[in-house]
Amino acid sequence: MRTTMTRVMVILLLLADVAPPAEAQVDQQRAQEFFKEAQALCERDGGRLWGVSICAPMVIGDARTQTFATSQPPPDAPRPNTIGLLNGPIRWGDTLWAAMTWETIANWPAGTRGEAFLHESFHIVQMSKGIATPDRSRLGPNSRNENEHLDAVDGRYWLRLEWRALARALRESGEPRAQAVREALAFRRSRLARYPEHVVSEYILDINEGLASYTQVVLAAPSGDVAIARALELLAGAEDGESYVRTFAYSSGPAYGLLLDAAAPGWPQRMRPGDEPAELLMRALGVQPAADAAAAALRYGGAELRATEEQRDRQRQARIAELRRRFVEGPVLVMPGGGRGLSNSLGALVIPDVGTIYFHAYRMTGPWGELEADSGVLVSSDGRARHLPAPVQRNETTVSGAGWTLKIAPGWVVREGARRGDFEVVQASARQSPVTTDVVYGHKDGMALTFDVHRPARPNGAGVIAIVSGGYQSSVEMSRQIVGDYLAPLLNENGFTVFAVRHGSSPRYPLPAIVSDVRRAVRFIRQHAGDYGVESNRIGVWGASAGGQLALLLGTTADSGDPSASDATLREPSRIAAVVAFYAPTDLWRFENRRSVPALAALTEAQAGQYSPIRFVSSGAAPSLIVHGDADDGVPIIHGESMHAALIEAGVPASFLRIAGAGHAFGGADLERINPAVVRWFERHLGSAAK
């Protein structure tokens, strides 16, 4: 669950060599031909592979020209603004559509186009079968979100050996095949033993993209032999890739799937949430990983492969140092992350603990404007920021540098950054509000829990606590992007003092500890309200996604404090006067995507209930404004609708704002509608008269 004001859409162009961009406007006649090609492939399957038809309505769009084509009449519903920006499932009306961008697909050959539509259509089937979100609870809590280990020597070495063993298994039969599978499993086990914190992140890509890649290969091939040849082609081509971080499952998935087809025919129809193809194959063949992976590696050119990877790593480290100077040490332009658009991860390079640099065509739009880049964009590891080499030309509406151009949206400006020569893109404000940073409201494990105070020029005596949380992670950079650049200017302009509260981050700290942090923050701010010019009974809370869940939980589970506590802060009430929550999960046990969120993955039903706001609604709950997009696949809109209905039934002042076509993020025109509603809600329930 990602909390940003906009959303990143990543396109992995891995199905074929990318041809030059097509003319932007969608050609209706050619689009209909593309639909017929894909429809013929899914009808040929007839639902035999997965037990359900892969056929889905299809849409091709181009965001620049706002043209689109559909395989069936479009619904009588607002057209999602992600059409033309996203390759993947898109909810349009009451139906999920397989969407492709015209720029992506127009110049691909027929076979590759068919594979692409089958790939995206299968993602819809994954959702219906409940196998789209992996079961993380059995895999351990110490997970990492990215597969950066696959850019390291050991990660690449063992992965390439696994691919080579899988290729041998596909070519062989009988005992030679079984032996090759044992060796592939041994190489896989060695890699995951070396990087246990990445078991979950690899598994997620195996399930979400590996299964889709297997499906496209099998259904697009006219025979089993052709499918095996295609899988071998993908394995061989993958080894030449510059980076495996986001691409490995596209090659591993078809290989494991085809081997399973031979060992356990019909396995896709028996697959259940939590199943893993490699484990299924091991059970189907009745084998175990080879005992001596190092000895097995010699049969696959292990010594030469190790030398090759070490040489590559030396070259890579030199390249990383150069790119670090260009994209990190600066001078650079820093702009917000998020947005909707296209990126190509082929050749992307990871700078450990910093982010990923994308070198191919990169197109993003967001509330800040439109970015086009062809020579490199650094996206931070948490997705909250982008770095570009410092601009060489700028005016009021456009700023550009080597290989990139940014058209700045109204209400945003480029200003000098904190470092000499740096620039940053920020939301304009009528006046610069003073900010007090890093106020300590508690300690844990020897570390401080902190918040920032954004003061208005003309305070009205009311305060709003902004829960800085995305996926139950919290950081200073997130505070700057979400609060400093968005919420604080909006509310400061209307007299509200804003507190940007950070909590201990998952996965180090579990959900109960995170909830304890934000409750303590409320108590502390109430305790010291006078120091900040606010009244303790005129404090509200705002949050988005994970932050929205925490905000609603604060609004439904307030208490009067513990009068016997030795800590004076704990003697304070945790009551708040109003809540605004964006796209928040409200029933954690029924939250379809909870297994992909480390803080929620291991919760039992009872534990999930303890932290589900909808379970605690009563007449004493705080008045709540809930805002949700009706195309949100991250947190379906039913969470917001159900919470609103429960509040109304309990007699609590509540309002629900549905944003047509919006996903798990808001931006641009969405915020133009949302922002006045947020201000009005806090004015109504906290008061607005300036002192």
PDB file of N, CA and C in Angstrom, residues 315-390:
ATOM      1  N   GLN A 315      33.316  -3.211 -12.998  1.00  0.00           N
ATOM      2  CA  GLN A 315      32.891  -2.187 -13.949  1.00  0.00           C
ATOM      3  C   GLN A 315      31.643  -1.464 -13.447  1.00  0.00           C
ATOM      4  N   ARG A 316      30.754  -2.230 -12.828  1.00  0.00           N
ATOM      5  CA  ARG A 316      29.510  -1.645 -12.310  1.00  0.00           C
ATOM      6  C   ARG A 316      29.801  -0.658 -11.194  1.00  0.00           C
ATOM      7  N   GLN A 317      30.729  -0.994 -10.300  1.00  0.00           N
ATOM      8  CA  GLN A 317      31.042  -0.089  -9.201  1.00  0.00           C
ATOM      9  C   GLN A 317      31.614   1.224  -9.724  1.00  0.00           C
ATOM     10  N   ALA A 318      32.429   1.133 -10.766  1.00  0.00           N
ATOM     11  CA  ALA A 318      32.959   2.355 -11.358  1.00  0.00           C
ATOM     12  C   ALA A 318      31.838   3.179 -11.986  1.00  0.00           C
ATOM     13  N   ARG A 319      30.902   2.490 -12.622  1.00  0.00           N
ATOM     14  CA  ARG A 319      29.778   3.199 -13.238  1.00  0.00           C
ATOM     15  C   ARG A 319      28.873   3.806 -12.175  1.00  0.00           C
ATOM     16  N   ILE A 320      28.630   3.065 -11.086  1.00  0.00           N
ATOM     17  CA  ILE A 320      27.804   3.592 -10.002  1.00  0.00           C
ATOM     18  C   ILE A 320      28.434   4.849  -9.421  1.00  0.00           C
ATOM     19  N   ALA A 321      29.753   4.837  -9.254  1.00  0.00           N
ATOM     20  CA  ALA A 321      30.430   6.014  -8.703  1.00  0.00           C
ATOM     21  C   ALA A 321      30.217   7.223  -9.608  1.00  0.00           C
ATOM     22  N   GLU A 322      30.289   7.004 -10.933  1.00  0.00           N
ATOM     23  CA  GLU A 322      30.082   8.110 -11.866  1.00  0.00           C
ATOM     24  C   GLU A 322      28.637   8.588 -11.823  1.00  0.00           C
ATOM     25  N   LEU A 323      27.704   7.637 -11.793  1.00  0.00           N
ATOM     26  CA  LEU A 323      26.289   8.010 -11.758  1.00  0.00           C
ATOM     27  C   LEU A 323      25.911   8.638 -10.420  1.00  0.00           C
ATOM     28  N   ARG A 324      26.533   8.203  -9.342  1.00  0.00           N
ATOM     29  CA  ARG A 324      26.283   8.830  -8.047  1.00  0.00           C
ATOM     30  C   ARG A 324      26.685  10.304  -8.082  1.00  0.00           C
ATOM     31  N   ARG A 325      27.830  10.580  -8.715  1.00  0.00           N
ATOM     32  CA  ARG A 325      28.246  11.978  -8.839  1.00  0.00           C
ATOM     33  C   ARG A 325      27.230  12.783  -9.648  1.00  0.00           C
ATOM     34  N   ARG A 326      26.666  12.147 -10.666  1.00  0.00           N
ATOM     35  CA  ARG A 326      25.758  12.858 -11.575  1.00  0.00           C
ATOM     36  C   ARG A 326      24.362  13.032 -10.996  1.00  0.00           C
ATOM     37  N   PHE A 327      23.838  11.982 -10.318  1.00  0.00           N
ATOM     38  CA  PHE A 327      22.441  11.991  -9.897  1.00  0.00           C
ATOM     39  C   PHE A 327      22.237  12.200  -8.391  1.00  0.00           C
ATOM     40  N   VAL A 328      23.299  12.070  -7.596  1.00  0.00           N
ATOM     41  CA  VAL A 328      23.144  12.183  -6.143  1.00  0.00           C
ATOM     42  C   VAL A 328      23.948  13.368  -5.601  1.00  0.00           C
ATOM     43  N   GLU A 329      25.240  13.355  -5.906  1.00  0.00           N
ATOM     44  CA  GLU A 329      26.102  14.393  -5.347  1.00  0.00           C
ATOM     45  C   GLU A 329      25.873  15.739  -6.021  1.00  0.00           C
ATOM     46  N   GLY A 330      25.370  15.699  -7.249  1.00  0.00           N
ATOM     47  CA  GLY A 330      24.872  16.890  -7.901  1.00  0.00           C
ATOM     48  C   GLY A 330      25.912  17.757  -8.557  1.00  0.00           C
ATOM     49  N   PRO A 331      25.423  18.965  -8.931  1.00  0.00           N
ATOM     50  CA  PRO A 331      24.105  19.526  -8.607  1.00  0.00           C
ATOM     51  C   PRO A 331      22.970  18.814  -9.352  1.00  0.00           C
ATOM     52  N   VAL A 332      21.794  18.774  -8.702  1.00  0.00           N
ATOM     53  CA  VAL A 332      20.657  18.038  -9.245  1.00  0.00           C
ATOM     54  C   VAL A 332      19.377  18.860  -9.069  1.00  0.00           C
ATOM     55  N   LEU A 333      18.360  18.439  -9.812  1.00  0.00           N
ATOM     56  CA  LEU A 333      16.996  18.899  -9.572  1.00  0.00           C
ATOM     57  C   LEU A 333      16.271  17.790  -8.829  1.00  0.00           C
ATOM     58  N   VAL A 334      15.675  18.099  -7.687  1.00  0.00           N
ATOM     59  CA  VAL A 334      14.894  17.135  -6.917  1.00  0.00           C
ATOM     60  C   VAL A 334      13.424  17.479  -7.093  1.00  0.00           C
ATOM     61  N   MET A 335      12.633  16.478  -7.507  1.00  0.00           N
ATOM     62  CA  MET A 335      11.206  16.701  -7.705  1.00  0.00           C
ATOM     63  C   MET A 335      10.430  15.562  -7.056  1.00  0.00           C
ATOM     64  N   PRO A 336       9.136  15.733  -6.841  1.00  0.00           N
ATOM     65  CA  PRO A 336       8.371  14.677  -6.174  1.00  0.00           C
ATOM     66  C   PRO A 336       8.337  13.387  -6.978  1.00  0.00           C
ATOM     67  N   GLY A 337       8.168  12.271  -6.285  1.00  0.00           N
ATOM     68  CA  GLY A 337       7.944  10.995  -6.938  1.00  0.00           C
ATOM     69  C   GLY A 337       6.485  10.856  -7.304  1.00  0.00           C
ATOM     70  N   GLY A 338       6.083   9.624  -7.548  1.00  0.00           N
ATOM     71  CA  GLY A 338       4.694   9.359  -7.903  1.00  0.00           C
ATOM     72  C   GLY A 338       4.374   9.823  -9.306  1.00  0.00           C
ATOM     73  N   GLY A 339       3.103   9.825  -9.622  1.00  0.00           N
ATOM     74  CA  GLY A 339       2.656  10.189 -10.954  1.00  0.00           C
ATOM     75  C   GLY A 339       2.178   8.984 -11.727  1.00  0.00           C
ATOM     76  N   ARG A 340       1.748   9.230 -12.946  1.00  0.00           N
ATOM     77  CA  ARG A 340       1.275   8.157 -13.818  1.00  0.00           C
ATOM     78  C   ARG A 340       2.010   8.276 -15.140  1.00  0.00           C
ATOM     79  N   GLY A 341       2.421   7.146 -15.697  1.00  0.00           N
ATOM     80  CA  GLY A 341       3.105   7.226 -16.963  1.00  0.00           C
ATOM     81  C   GLY A 341       3.839   5.956 -17.314  1.00  0.00           C
ATOM     82  N   LEU A 342       4.878   6.085 -18.113  1.00  0.00           N
ATOM     83  CA  LEU A 342       5.621   4.958 -18.644  1.00  0.00           C
ATOM     84  C   LEU A 342       7.079   5.039 -18.236  1.00  0.00           C
ATOM     85  N   SER A 343       7.640   3.908 -17.862  1.00  0.00           N
ATOM     86  CA  SER A 343       9.081   3.804 -17.712  1.00  0.00           C
ATOM     87  C   SER A 343       9.491   2.437 -18.200  1.00  0.00           C
ATOM     88  N   ASN A 344      10.725   2.312 -18.596  1.00  0.00           N
ATOM     89  CA  ASN A 344      11.251   1.072 -19.145  1.00  0.00           C
ATOM     90  C   ASN A 344      12.415   0.636 -18.274  1.00  0.00           C
ATOM     91  N   SER A 345      12.290  -0.508 -17.625  1.00  0.00           N
ATOM     92  CA  SER A 345      13.318  -0.926 -16.669  1.00  0.00           C
ATOM     93  C   SER A 345      14.466  -1.690 -17.316  1.00  0.00           C
ATOM     94  N   LEU A 346      14.425  -1.905 -18.637  1.00  0.00           N
ATOM     95  CA  LEU A 346      15.559  -2.558 -19.287  1.00  0.00           C
ATOM     96  C   LEU A 346      16.813  -1.705 -19.102  1.00  0.00           C
ATOM     97  N   GLY A 347      17.856  -2.324 -18.590  1.00  0.00           N
ATOM     98  CA  GLY A 347      19.099  -1.604 -18.382  1.00  0.00           C
ATOM     99  C   GLY A 347      19.121  -0.704 -17.167  1.00  0.00           C
ATOM    100  N   ALA A 348      18.046  -0.693 -16.383  1.00  0.00           N
ATOM    101  CA  ALA A 348      18.016   0.152 -15.188  1.00  0.00           C
ATOM    102  C   ALA A 348      19.129  -0.269 -14.233  1.00  0.00           C
ATOM    103  N   LEU A 349      19.691   0.693 -13.532  1.00  0.00           N
ATOM    104  CA  LEU A 349      20.802   0.410 -12.628  1.00  0.00           C
ATOM    105  C   LEU A 349      20.450   0.868 -11.222  1.00  0.00           C
ATOM    106  N   VAL A 350      20.693  -0.002 -10.271  1.00  0.00           N
ATOM    107  CA  VAL A 350      20.388   0.276  -8.870  1.00  0.00           C
ATOM    108  C   VAL A 350      21.616   0.830  -8.163  1.00  0.00           C
ATOM    109  N   ILE A 351      21.455   1.965  -7.508  1.00  0.00           N
ATOM    110  CA  ILE A 351      22.460   2.459  -6.570  1.00  0.00           C
ATOM    111  C   ILE A 351      21.984   2.037  -5.184  1.00  0.00           C
ATOM    112  N   PRO A 352      22.644   1.092  -4.545  1.00  0.00           N
ATOM    113  CA  PRO A 352      22.142   0.530  -3.286  1.00  0.00           C
ATOM    114  C   PRO A 352      21.795   1.601  -2.265  1.00  0.00           C
ATOM    115  N   ASP A 353      20.615   1.439  -1.662  1.00  0.00           N
ATOM    116  CA  ASP A 353      20.125   2.311  -0.597  1.00  0.00           C
ATOM    117  C   ASP A 353      19.895   3.749  -1.052  1.00  0.00           C
ATOM    118  N   VAL A 354      19.910   3.972  -2.359  1.00  0.00           N
ATOM    119  CA  VAL A 354      19.622   5.303  -2.904  1.00  0.00           C
ATOM    120  C   VAL A 354      18.413   5.245  -3.823  1.00  0.00           C
ATOM    121  N   GLY A 355      18.497   4.414  -4.848  1.00  0.00           N
ATOM    122  CA  GLY A 355      17.384   4.324  -5.779  1.00  0.00           C
ATOM    123  C   GLY A 355      17.801   3.656  -7.067  1.00  0.00           C
ATOM    124  N   THR A 356      16.940   3.764  -8.077  1.00  0.00           N
ATOM    125  CA  THR A 356      17.151   3.128  -9.370  1.00  0.00           C
ATOM    126  C   THR A 356      17.174   4.197 -10.455  1.00  0.00           C
ATOM    127  N   ILE A 357      18.120   4.070 -11.377  1.00  0.00           N
ATOM    128  CA  ILE A 357      18.202   4.997 -12.499  1.00  0.00           C
ATOM    129  C   ILE A 357      17.643   4.307 -13.735  1.00  0.00           C
ATOM    130  N   TYR A 358      16.659   4.948 -14.363  1.00  0.00           N
ATOM    131  CA  TYR A 358      16.043   4.457 -15.596  1.00  0.00           C
ATOM    132  C   TYR A 358      16.617   5.254 -16.762  1.00  0.00           C
ATOM    133  N   PHE A 359      17.111   4.549 -17.786  1.00  0.00           N
ATOM    134  CA  PHE A 359      17.835   5.214 -18.857  1.00  0.00           C
ATOM    135  C   PHE A 359      17.034   5.352 -20.147  1.00  0.00           C
ATOM    136  N   HIS A 360      15.982   4.578 -20.310  1.00  0.00           N
ATOM    137  CA  HIS A 360      15.217   4.624 -21.549  1.00  0.00           C
ATOM    138  C   HIS A 360      14.085   5.648 -21.430  1.00  0.00           C
ATOM    139  N   ALA A 361      13.218   5.667 -22.442  1.00  0.00           N
ATOM    140  CA  ALA A 361      12.132   6.648 -22.474  1.00  0.00           C
ATOM    141  C   ALA A 361      11.340   6.609 -21.167  1.00  0.00           C
ATOM    142  N   TYR A 362      11.167   7.768 -20.573  1.00  0.00           N
ATOM    143  CA  TYR A 362      10.526   7.904 -19.263  1.00  0.00           C
ATOM    144  C   TYR A 362       9.533   9.057 -19.369  1.00  0.00           C
ATOM    145  N   ARG A 363       8.250   8.751 -19.171  1.00  0.00           N
ATOM    146  CA  ARG A 363       7.189   9.745 -19.303  1.00  0.00           C
ATOM    147  C   ARG A 363       6.296   9.669 -18.069  1.00  0.00           C
ATOM    148  N   MET A 364       6.205  10.761 -17.332  1.00  0.00           N
ATOM    149  CA  MET A 364       5.372  10.797 -16.136  1.00  0.00           C
ATOM    150  C   MET A 364       4.616  12.115 -16.070  1.00  0.00           C
ATOM    151  N   THR A 365       3.379  12.027 -15.588  1.00  0.00           N
ATOM    152  CA  THR A 365       2.600  13.226 -15.291  1.00  0.00           C
ATOM    153  C   THR A 365       2.123  13.141 -13.854  1.00  0.00           C
ATOM    154  N   GLY A 366       1.967  14.303 -13.236  1.00  0.00           N
ATOM    155  CA  GLY A 366       1.496  14.361 -11.858  1.00  0.00           C
ATOM    156  C   GLY A 366       1.017  15.762 -11.554  1.00  0.00           C
ATOM    157  N   PRO A 367       0.652  16.022 -10.325  1.00  0.00           N
ATOM    158  CA  PRO A 367       0.171  17.357  -9.977  1.00  0.00           C
ATOM    159  C   PRO A 367       1.228  18.429 -10.186  1.00  0.00           C
ATOM    160  N   TRP A 368       2.483  18.016 -10.229  1.00  0.00           N
ATOM    161  CA  TRP A 368       3.591  18.936 -10.426  1.00  0.00           C
ATOM    162  C   TRP A 368       3.832  19.279 -11.890  1.00  0.00           C
ATOM    163  N   GLY A 369       3.257  18.496 -12.840  1.00  0.00           N
ATOM    164  CA  GLY A 369       3.436  18.779 -14.253  1.00  0.00           C
ATOM    165  C   GLY A 369       3.713  17.534 -15.067  1.00  0.00           C
ATOM    166  N   GLU A 370       4.488  17.686 -16.166  1.00  0.00           N
ATOM    167  CA  GLU A 370       4.792  16.596 -17.080  1.00  0.00           C
ATOM    168  C   GLU A 370       6.307  16.480 -17.255  1.00  0.00           C
ATOM    169  N   LEU A 371       6.819  15.264 -17.054  1.00  0.00           N
ATOM    170  CA  LEU A 371       8.250  15.007 -17.180  1.00  0.00           C
ATOM    171  C   LEU A 371       8.499  14.065 -18.346  1.00  0.00           C
ATOM    172  N   GLU A 372       9.441  14.435 -19.213  1.00  0.00           N
ATOM    173  CA  GLU A 372       9.924  13.558 -20.274  1.00  0.00           C
ATOM    174  C   GLU A 372      11.437  13.487 -20.170  1.00  0.00           C
ATOM    175  N   ALA A 373      11.967  12.260 -20.135  1.00  0.00           N
ATOM    176  CA  ALA A 373      13.411  12.083 -20.011  1.00  0.00           C
ATOM    177  C   ALA A 373      13.846  10.888 -20.837  1.00  0.00           C
ATOM    178  N   ASP A 374      15.033  10.982 -21.414  1.00  0.00           N
ATOM    179  CA  ASP A 374      15.560   9.904 -22.243  1.00  0.00           C
ATOM    180  C   ASP A 374      16.993   9.533 -21.891  1.00  0.00           C
ATOM    181  N   SER A 375      17.583  10.236 -20.931  1.00  0.00           N
ATOM    182  CA  SER A 375      18.994   9.999 -20.632  1.00  0.00           C
ATOM    183  C   SER A 375      19.246   9.682 -19.167  1.00  0.00           C
ATOM    184  N   GLY A 376      18.198   9.380 -18.432  1.00  0.00           N
ATOM    185  CA  GLY A 376      18.389   8.977 -17.047  1.00  0.00           C
ATOM    186  C   GLY A 376      17.552   9.752 -16.052  1.00  0.00           C
ATOM    187  N   VAL A 377      16.847   9.007 -15.195  1.00  0.00           N
ATOM    188  CA  VAL A 377      16.085   9.559 -14.082  1.00  0.00           C
ATOM    189  C   VAL A 377      16.354   8.668 -12.878  1.00  0.00           C
ATOM    190  N   LEU A 378      16.733   9.254 -11.756  1.00  0.00           N
ATOM    191  CA  LEU A 378      16.906   8.495 -10.519  1.00  0.00           C
ATOM    192  C   LEU A 378      15.620   8.560  -9.717  1.00  0.00           C
ATOM    193  N   VAL A 379      15.033   7.393  -9.447  1.00  0.00           N
ATOM    194  CA  VAL A 379      13.854   7.297  -8.587  1.00  0.00           C
ATOM    195  C   VAL A 379      14.315   6.737  -7.247  1.00  0.00           C
ATOM    196  N   SER A 380      14.038   7.446  -6.180  1.00  0.00           N
ATOM    197  CA  SER A 380      14.514   7.031  -4.858  1.00  0.00           C
ATOM    198  C   SER A 380      13.946   5.673  -4.481  1.00  0.00           C
ATOM    199  N   SER A 381      14.626   4.983  -3.573  1.00  0.00           N
ATOM    200  CA  SER A 381      14.218   3.623  -3.195  1.00  0.00           C
ATOM    201  C   SER A 381      12.804   3.569  -2.651  1.00  0.00           C
ATOM    202  N   ASP A 382      12.353   4.645  -1.971  1.00  0.00           N
ATOM    203  CA  ASP A 382      10.992   4.647  -1.443  1.00  0.00           C
ATOM    204  C   ASP A 382       9.990   5.243  -2.430  1.00  0.00           C
ATOM    205  N   GLY A 383      10.448   5.638  -3.628  1.00  0.00           N
ATOM    206  CA  GLY A 383       9.550   6.157  -4.649  1.00  0.00           C
ATOM    207  C   GLY A 383       9.056   7.560  -4.407  1.00  0.00           C
ATOM    208  N   ARG A 384       9.579   8.243  -3.387  1.00  0.00           N
ATOM    209  CA  ARG A 384       9.041   9.547  -3.011  1.00  0.00           C
ATOM    210  C   ARG A 384       9.680  10.716  -3.748  1.00  0.00           C
ATOM    211  N   ALA A 385      10.790  10.471  -4.415  1.00  0.00           N
ATOM    212  CA  ALA A 385      11.487  11.597  -5.047  1.00  0.00           C
ATOM    213  C   ALA A 385      12.185  11.123  -6.312  1.00  0.00           C
ATOM    214  N   ARG A 386      12.423  12.081  -7.214  1.00  0.00           N
ATOM    215  CA  ARG A 386      13.216  11.843  -8.412  1.00  0.00           C
ATOM    216  C   ARG A 386      14.366  12.845  -8.440  1.00  0.00           C
ATOM    217  N   HIS A 387      15.500  12.406  -8.967  1.00  0.00           N
ATOM    218  CA  HIS A 387      16.649  13.280  -9.160  1.00  0.00           C
ATOM    219  C   HIS A 387      16.979  13.325 -10.644  1.00  0.00           C
ATOM    220  N   LEU A 388      17.240  14.527 -11.135  1.00  0.00           N
ATOM    221  CA  LEU A 388      17.687  14.744 -12.501  1.00  0.00           C
ATOM    222  C   LEU A 388      18.929  15.625 -12.460  1.00  0.00           C
ATOM    223  N   PRO A 389      19.838  15.470 -13.436  1.00  0.00           N
ATOM    224  CA  PRO A 389      20.971  16.402 -13.473  1.00  0.00           C
ATOM    225  C   PRO A 389      20.470  17.836 -13.500  1.00  0.00           C
ATOM    226  N   ALA A 390      21.189  18.735 -12.872  1.00  0.00           N
ATOM    227  CA  ALA A 390      20.714  20.108 -12.689  1.00  0.00           C
ATOM    228  C   ALA A 390      20.308  20.739 -14.016  1.00  0.00           C
TER     229      ALA A 390
END
